[in-house]
Tab-separated table of C-alpha atoms in Angstrom:
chain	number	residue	atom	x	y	z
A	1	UNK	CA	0.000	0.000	0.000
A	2	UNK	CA	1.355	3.261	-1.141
A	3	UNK	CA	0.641	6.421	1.249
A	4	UNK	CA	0.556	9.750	0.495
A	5	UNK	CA	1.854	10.881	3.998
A	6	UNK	CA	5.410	12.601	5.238
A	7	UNK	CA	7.367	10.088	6.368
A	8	UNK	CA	6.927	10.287	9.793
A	9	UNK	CA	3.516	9.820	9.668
A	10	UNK	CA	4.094	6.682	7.376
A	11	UNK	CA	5.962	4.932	9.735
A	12	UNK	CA	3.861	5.709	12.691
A	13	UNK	CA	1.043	4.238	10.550
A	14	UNK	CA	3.233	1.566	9.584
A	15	UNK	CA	4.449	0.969	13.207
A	16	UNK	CA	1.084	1.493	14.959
A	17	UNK	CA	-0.223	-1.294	12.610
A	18	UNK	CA	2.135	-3.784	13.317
A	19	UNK	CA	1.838	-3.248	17.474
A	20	UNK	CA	-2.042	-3.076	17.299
A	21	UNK	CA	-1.509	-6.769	14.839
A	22	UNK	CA	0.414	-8.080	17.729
A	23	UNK	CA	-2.021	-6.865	20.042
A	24	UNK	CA	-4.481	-8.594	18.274
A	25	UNK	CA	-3.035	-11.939	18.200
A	26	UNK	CA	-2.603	-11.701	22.151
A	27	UNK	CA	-5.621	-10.917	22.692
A	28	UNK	CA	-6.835	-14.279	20.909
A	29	UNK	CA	-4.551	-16.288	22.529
A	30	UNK	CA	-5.860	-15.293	25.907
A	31	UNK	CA	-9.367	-16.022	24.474
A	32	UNK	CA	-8.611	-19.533	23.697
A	33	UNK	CA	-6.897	-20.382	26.722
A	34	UNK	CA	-8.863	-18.131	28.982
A	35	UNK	CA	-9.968	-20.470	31.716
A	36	UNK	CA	-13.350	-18.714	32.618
A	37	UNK	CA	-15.880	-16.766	31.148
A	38	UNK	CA	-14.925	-12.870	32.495
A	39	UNK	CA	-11.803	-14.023	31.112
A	40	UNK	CA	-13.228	-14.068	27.471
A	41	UNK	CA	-15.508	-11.167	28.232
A	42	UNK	CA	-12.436	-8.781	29.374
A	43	UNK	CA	-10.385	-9.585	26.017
A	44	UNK	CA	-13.825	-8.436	23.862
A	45	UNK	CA	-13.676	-5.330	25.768
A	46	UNK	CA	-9.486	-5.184	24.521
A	47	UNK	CA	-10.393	-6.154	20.553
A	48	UNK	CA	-12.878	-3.041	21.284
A	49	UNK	CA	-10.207	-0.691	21.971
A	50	UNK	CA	-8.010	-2.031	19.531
A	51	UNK	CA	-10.526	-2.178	16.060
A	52	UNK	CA	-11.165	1.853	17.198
A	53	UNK	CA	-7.488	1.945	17.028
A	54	UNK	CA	-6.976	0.258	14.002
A	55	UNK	CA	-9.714	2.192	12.345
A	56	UNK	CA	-8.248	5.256	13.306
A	57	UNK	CA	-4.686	4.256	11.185
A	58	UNK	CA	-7.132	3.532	8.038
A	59	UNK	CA	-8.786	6.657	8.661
A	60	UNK	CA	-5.028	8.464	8.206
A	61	UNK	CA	-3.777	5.439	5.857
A	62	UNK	CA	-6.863	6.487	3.116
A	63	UNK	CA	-8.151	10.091	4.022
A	64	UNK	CA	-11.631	8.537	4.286
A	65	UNK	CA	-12.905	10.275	7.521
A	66	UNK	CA	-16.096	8.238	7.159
A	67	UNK	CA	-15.142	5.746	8.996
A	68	UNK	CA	-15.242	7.712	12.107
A	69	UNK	CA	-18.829	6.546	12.099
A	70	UNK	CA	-17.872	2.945	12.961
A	71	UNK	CA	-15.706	4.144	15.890
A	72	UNK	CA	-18.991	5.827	17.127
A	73	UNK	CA	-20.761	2.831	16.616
A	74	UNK	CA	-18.316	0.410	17.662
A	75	UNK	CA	-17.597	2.409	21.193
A	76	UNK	CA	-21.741	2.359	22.158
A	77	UNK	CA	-22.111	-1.272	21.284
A	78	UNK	CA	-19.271	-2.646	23.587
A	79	UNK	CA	-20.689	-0.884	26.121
A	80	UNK	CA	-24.465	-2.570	25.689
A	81	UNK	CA	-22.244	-5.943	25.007
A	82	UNK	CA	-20.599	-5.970	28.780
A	83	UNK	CA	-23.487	-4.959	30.163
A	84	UNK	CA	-25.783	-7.572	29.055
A	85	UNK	CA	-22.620	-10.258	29.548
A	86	UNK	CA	-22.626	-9.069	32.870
A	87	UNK	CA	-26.401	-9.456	33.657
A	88	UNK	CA	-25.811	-12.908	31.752
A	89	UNK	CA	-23.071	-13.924	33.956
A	90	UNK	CA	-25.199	-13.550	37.307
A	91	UNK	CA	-28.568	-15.199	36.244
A	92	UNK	CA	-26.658	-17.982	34.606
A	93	UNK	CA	-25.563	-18.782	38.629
A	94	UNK	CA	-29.207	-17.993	39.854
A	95	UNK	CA	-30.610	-20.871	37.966
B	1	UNK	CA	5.087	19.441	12.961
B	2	UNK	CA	1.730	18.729	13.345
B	3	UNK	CA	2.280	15.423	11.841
B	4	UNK	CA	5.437	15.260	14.467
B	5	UNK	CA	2.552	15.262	17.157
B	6	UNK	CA	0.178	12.666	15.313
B	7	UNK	CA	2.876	10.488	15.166
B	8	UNK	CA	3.641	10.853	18.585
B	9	UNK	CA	0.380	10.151	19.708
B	10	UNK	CA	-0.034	7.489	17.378
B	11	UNK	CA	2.857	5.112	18.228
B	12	UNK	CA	1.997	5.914	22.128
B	13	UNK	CA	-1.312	5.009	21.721
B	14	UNK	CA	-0.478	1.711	20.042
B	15	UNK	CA	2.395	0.889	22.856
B	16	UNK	CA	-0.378	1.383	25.377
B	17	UNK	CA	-2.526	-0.474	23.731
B	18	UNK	CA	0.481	-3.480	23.201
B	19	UNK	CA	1.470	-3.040	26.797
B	20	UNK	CA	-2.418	-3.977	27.790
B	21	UNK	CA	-2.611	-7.025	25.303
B	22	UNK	CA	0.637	-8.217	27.520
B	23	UNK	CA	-0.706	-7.771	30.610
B	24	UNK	CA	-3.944	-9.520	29.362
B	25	UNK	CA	-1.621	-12.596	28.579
B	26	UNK	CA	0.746	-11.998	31.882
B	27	UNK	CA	-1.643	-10.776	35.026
B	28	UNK	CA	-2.755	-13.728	37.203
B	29	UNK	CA	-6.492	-13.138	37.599
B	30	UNK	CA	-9.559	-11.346	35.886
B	31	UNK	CA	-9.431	-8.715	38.231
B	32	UNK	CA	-5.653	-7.686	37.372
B	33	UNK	CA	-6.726	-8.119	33.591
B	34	UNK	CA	-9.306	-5.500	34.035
B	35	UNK	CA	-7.142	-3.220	35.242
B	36	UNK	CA	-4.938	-3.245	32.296
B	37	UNK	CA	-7.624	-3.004	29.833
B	38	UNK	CA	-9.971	-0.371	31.747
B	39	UNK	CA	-6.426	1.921	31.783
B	40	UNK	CA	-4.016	1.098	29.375
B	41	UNK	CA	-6.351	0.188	26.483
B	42	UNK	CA	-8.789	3.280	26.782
B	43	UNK	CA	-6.127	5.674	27.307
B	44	UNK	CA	-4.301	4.123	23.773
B	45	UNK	CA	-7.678	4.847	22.253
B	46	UNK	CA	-8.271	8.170	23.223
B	47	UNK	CA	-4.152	8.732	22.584
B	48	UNK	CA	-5.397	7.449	18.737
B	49	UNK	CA	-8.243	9.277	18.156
B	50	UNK	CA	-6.718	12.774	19.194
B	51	UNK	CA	-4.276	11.913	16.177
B	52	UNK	CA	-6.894	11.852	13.897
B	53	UNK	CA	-8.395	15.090	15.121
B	54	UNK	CA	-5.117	16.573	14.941
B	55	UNK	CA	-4.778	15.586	11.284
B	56	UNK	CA	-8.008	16.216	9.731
B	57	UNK	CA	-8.678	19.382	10.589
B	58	UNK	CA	-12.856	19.490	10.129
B	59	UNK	CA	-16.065	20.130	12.420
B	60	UNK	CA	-17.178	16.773	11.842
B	61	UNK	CA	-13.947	15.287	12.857
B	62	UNK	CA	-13.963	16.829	15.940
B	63	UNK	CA	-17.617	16.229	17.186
B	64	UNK	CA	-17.142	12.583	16.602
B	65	UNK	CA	-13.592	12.626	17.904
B	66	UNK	CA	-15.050	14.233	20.861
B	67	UNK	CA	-18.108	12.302	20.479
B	68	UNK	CA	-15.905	8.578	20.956
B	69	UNK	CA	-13.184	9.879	23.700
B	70	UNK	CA	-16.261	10.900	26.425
B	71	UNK	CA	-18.242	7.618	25.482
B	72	UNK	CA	-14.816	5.794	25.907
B	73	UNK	CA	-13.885	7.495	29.314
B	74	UNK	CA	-17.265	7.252	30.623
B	75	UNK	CA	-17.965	3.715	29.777
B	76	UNK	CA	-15.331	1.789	30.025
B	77	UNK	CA	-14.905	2.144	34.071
B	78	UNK	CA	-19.334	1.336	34.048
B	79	UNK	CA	-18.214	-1.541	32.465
B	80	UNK	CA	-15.691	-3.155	34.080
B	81	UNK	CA	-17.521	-2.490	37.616
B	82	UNK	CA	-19.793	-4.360	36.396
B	83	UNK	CA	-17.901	-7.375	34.897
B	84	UNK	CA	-15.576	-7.552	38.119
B	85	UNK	CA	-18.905	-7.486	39.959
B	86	UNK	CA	-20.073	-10.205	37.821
B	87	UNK	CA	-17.022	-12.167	38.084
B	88	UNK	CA	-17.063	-12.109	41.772
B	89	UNK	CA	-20.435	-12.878	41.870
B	90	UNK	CA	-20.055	-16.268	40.288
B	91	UNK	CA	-16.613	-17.117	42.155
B	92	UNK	CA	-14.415	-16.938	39.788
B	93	UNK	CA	-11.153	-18.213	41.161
B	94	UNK	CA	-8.486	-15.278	42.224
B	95	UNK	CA	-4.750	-15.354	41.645
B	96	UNK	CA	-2.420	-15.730	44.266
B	97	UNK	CA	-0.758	-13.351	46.869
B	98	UNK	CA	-4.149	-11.541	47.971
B	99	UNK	CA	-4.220	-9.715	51.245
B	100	UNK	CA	-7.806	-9.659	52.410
B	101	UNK	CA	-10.935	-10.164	50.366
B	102	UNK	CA	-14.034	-7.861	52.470
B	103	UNK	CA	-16.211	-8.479	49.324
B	104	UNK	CA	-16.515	-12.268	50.194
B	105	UNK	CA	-19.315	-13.507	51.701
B	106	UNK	CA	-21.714	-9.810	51.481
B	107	UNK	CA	-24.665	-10.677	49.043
B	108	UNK	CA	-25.278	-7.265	47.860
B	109	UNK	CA	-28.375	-7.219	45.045
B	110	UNK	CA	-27.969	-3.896	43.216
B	111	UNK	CA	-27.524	-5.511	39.855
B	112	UNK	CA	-30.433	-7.669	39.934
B	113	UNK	CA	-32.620	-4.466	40.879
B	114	UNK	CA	-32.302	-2.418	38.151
C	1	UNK	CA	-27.777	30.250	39.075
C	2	UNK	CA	-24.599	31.998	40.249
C	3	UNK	CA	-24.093	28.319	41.698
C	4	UNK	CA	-25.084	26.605	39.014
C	5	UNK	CA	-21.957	28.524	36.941
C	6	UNK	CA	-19.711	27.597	39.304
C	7	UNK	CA	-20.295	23.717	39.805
C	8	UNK	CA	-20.247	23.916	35.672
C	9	UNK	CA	-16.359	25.578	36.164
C	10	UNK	CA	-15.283	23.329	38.405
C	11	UNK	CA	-16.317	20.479	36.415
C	12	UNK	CA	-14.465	21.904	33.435
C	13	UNK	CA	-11.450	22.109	35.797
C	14	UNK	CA	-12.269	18.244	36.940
C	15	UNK	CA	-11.787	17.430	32.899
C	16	UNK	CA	-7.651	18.021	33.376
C	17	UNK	CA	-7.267	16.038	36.571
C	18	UNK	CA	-9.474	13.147	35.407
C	19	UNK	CA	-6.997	13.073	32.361
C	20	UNK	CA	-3.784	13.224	34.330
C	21	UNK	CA	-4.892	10.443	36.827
C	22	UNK	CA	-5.842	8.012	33.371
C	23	UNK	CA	-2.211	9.038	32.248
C	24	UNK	CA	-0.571	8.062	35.407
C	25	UNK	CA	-2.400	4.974	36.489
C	26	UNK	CA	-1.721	3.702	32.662
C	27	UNK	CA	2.061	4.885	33.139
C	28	UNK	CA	2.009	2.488	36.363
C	29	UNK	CA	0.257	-0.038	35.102
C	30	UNK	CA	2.756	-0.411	32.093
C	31	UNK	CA	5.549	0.025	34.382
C	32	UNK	CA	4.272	-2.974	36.300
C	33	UNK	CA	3.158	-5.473	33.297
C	34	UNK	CA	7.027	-4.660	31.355
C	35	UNK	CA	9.242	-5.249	34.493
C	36	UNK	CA	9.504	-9.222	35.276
C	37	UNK	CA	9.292	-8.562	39.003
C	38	UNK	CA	6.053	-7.831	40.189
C	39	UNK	CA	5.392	-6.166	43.052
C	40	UNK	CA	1.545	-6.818	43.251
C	41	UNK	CA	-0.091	-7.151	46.474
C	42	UNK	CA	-3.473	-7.478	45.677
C	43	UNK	CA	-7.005	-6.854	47.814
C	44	UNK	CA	-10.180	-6.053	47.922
C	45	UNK	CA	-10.826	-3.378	50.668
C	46	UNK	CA	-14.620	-1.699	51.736
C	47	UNK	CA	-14.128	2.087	52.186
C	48	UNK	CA	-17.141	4.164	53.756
C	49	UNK	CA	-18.650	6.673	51.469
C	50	UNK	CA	-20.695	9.412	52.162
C	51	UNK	CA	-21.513	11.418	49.344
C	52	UNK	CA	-25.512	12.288	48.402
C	53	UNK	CA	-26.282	12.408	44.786
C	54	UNK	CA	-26.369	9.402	42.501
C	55	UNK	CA	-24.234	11.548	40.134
C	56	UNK	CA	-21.554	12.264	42.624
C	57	UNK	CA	-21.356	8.273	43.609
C	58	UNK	CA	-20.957	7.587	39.512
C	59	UNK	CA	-18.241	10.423	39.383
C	60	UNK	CA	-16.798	8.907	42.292
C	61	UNK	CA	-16.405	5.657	40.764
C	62	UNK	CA	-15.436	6.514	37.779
C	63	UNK	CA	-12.759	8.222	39.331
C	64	UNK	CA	-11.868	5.162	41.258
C	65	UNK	CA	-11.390	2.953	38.673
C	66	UNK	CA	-9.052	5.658	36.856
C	67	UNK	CA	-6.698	6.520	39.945
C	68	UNK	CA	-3.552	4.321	39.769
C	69	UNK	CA	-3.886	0.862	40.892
C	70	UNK	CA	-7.820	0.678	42.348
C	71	UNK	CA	-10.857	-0.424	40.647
C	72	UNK	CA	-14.256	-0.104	41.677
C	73	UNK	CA	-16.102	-3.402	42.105
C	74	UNK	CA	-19.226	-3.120	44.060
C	75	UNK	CA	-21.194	-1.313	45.924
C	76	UNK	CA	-23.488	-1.967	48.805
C	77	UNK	CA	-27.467	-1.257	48.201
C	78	UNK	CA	-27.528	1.538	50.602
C	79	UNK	CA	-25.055	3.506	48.912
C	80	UNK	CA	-22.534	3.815	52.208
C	81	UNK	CA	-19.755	1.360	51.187
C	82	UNK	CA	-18.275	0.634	48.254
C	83	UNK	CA	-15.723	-2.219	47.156
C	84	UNK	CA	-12.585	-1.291	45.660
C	85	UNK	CA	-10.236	-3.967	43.911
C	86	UNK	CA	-6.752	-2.442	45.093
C	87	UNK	CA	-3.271	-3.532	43.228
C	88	UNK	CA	-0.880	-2.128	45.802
C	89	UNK	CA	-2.094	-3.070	48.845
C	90	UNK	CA	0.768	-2.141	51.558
C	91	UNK	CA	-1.843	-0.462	54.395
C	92	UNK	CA	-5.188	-0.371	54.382
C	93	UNK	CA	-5.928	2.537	56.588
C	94	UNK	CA	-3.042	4.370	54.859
C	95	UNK	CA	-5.645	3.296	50.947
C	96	UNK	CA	-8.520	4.162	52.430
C	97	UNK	CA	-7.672	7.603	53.821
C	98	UNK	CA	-6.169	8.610	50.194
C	99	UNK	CA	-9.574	7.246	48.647
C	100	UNK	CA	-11.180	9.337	50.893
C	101	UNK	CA	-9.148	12.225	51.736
C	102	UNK	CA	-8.011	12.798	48.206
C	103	UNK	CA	-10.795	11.893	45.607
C	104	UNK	CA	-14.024	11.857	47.710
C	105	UNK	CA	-13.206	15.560	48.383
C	106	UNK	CA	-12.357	16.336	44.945
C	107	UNK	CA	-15.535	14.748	43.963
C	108	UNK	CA	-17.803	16.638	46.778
C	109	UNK	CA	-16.627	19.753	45.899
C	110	UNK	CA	-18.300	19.323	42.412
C	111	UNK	CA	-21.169	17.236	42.379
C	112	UNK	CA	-21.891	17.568	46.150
């Protein structure tokens, strides 16, 4: 992918998408092994913070400030999503 | 130099956000797993998305910029309360190395209120 | 109304120390995951609140969770104690008076 940024800004791009990749990939790992469920839950809340992140370097990577919508969108949905794993959670151990 | 900035921000917001997918794999518990992600990973966030409204200098930008970084601060302690609340609820198991516990044993009912 | 201005400053001044706390409590918490040693004594302590408003108790949690090494993690129906998940542990008097001292002031002179 070709950008049409200065170069520091290319390789903060560059840079910011290989750590958030990493990030990523740790963040599946712990939700295979995790050994409960909050363990799962806490990593969706991580992925959360990091797909805001990563559409924030395609925002600067294309100039297509659009996608500032799904950051909206993404950032009240997680919230409704630990909420109702949280209500889930306690009535699972009522039963 | 405005890009200077941006990049600044950007490559400290994605160490933040590194540093909290390590302690995700590291910390010993869900509590200590929390921690990292309530801090760490929102503050990378909001580190990102004040990049972007650096760079793109526009009204709509900055409203949603704006918009994401007080949903983000504002929800994501709400919602670790109430996972860690959750969590203790149902017993999950704790790490090792803890001092006192003055949760256990108090059945409080506020979640199942509301 | 002349009150009403006021609490709306103060809360505009609340904006910068809300920010520095998230900065420092993610500085320490990075410190602590990148060293190999950890120094971790973890709890979960009950501290005494007394502050009216449902709006000051959110604020008040909020804050919690963003101070360095504490995290809010329940709070009792009647709205006196609330449960804090702390990572540094050494005293407990010593936690609860900065919980109190520190941030429930902060937060009374606000909302309160």
């Amino acid at each position: 992918m070709e950008l049409q940024l200065s170069p520091v800004l290319t390789f903060a791009v560059y840079f910011s998408f290989f750590s958030l990749t990493i990030s990523l990939f740790m963040g599946l790992y712990r939700l295979l092994i995790g050994p409960t469920l909050p363990d799962r839950i806490v990593v969706m809340d991580l992925v959360a913070s990091l797909s805001i992140g990563l559409i924030v370097l395609y925002i600067i990577a294309t100039g297509q400030t659009v996608f500032l919508n799904v950051a909206v969108a993404i950032a009240l949905l997680v919230f409704m999503g630990n909420v109702a794993f949280a209500k889930y959670l306690i009535r699972r151990i009522k039963k | 130099m405005t890009d200077w900035i941006a990049a600044f921000f950007l490559i400290s917001g994605s160490l933040f956000m590194l540093v909290a997918a390590i302690g995700v794999i590291k910390l010993q518990d869900v509590y200590m797993r929390m921690h990292a992600i309530t801090k760490a990973a929102s503050l990378g966030a909001i580190l990102m998305l004040a990049a972007v409204s650096l760079l793109y200098v526009e009204w709509i930008v900055w409203i949603e910029a704006v918009m994401v970084i007080l949903f983000v601060i504002i929800t994501a302690p709400i919602a670790s309360h109430m996972i860690a609340k959750a969590a203790h609820k149902t017993n999950m198991p704790k790490g090792e190395g803890y001092v006192m516990d003055e949760l256990e044993g108090v059945d409080n009912e506020t979640l199942e209120e509301k | 109304m002349m009150k009403f201005l006021v609490r709306v400053f103060r809360a505009i001044l609340f904006i910068p120390y809300y920010l520095k706390e998230l900065v420092l409590s993610s500085l320490f918490i990075a410190y602590d995951i990148i060293t190999p040693k950890d120094h971790m004594k973890p709890g979960i302590v009950e501290v005494p609140v007394d502050l009216k408003s449902d709006t000051a108790i959110i604020a008040f949690a909020n804050l919690i969770s963003m101070t360095p090494g504490s995290l809010t993690m329940d709070m009792s129906p009647d709205k006196k104690k609330i449960y804090i998940h702390a990572m540094y542990l050494h005293d407990k008097q010593e936690f609860i008076d900065k919980m109190k001292n520190e941030l429930e002031n902060k937060i009374r002179q606000i909302f309160d």
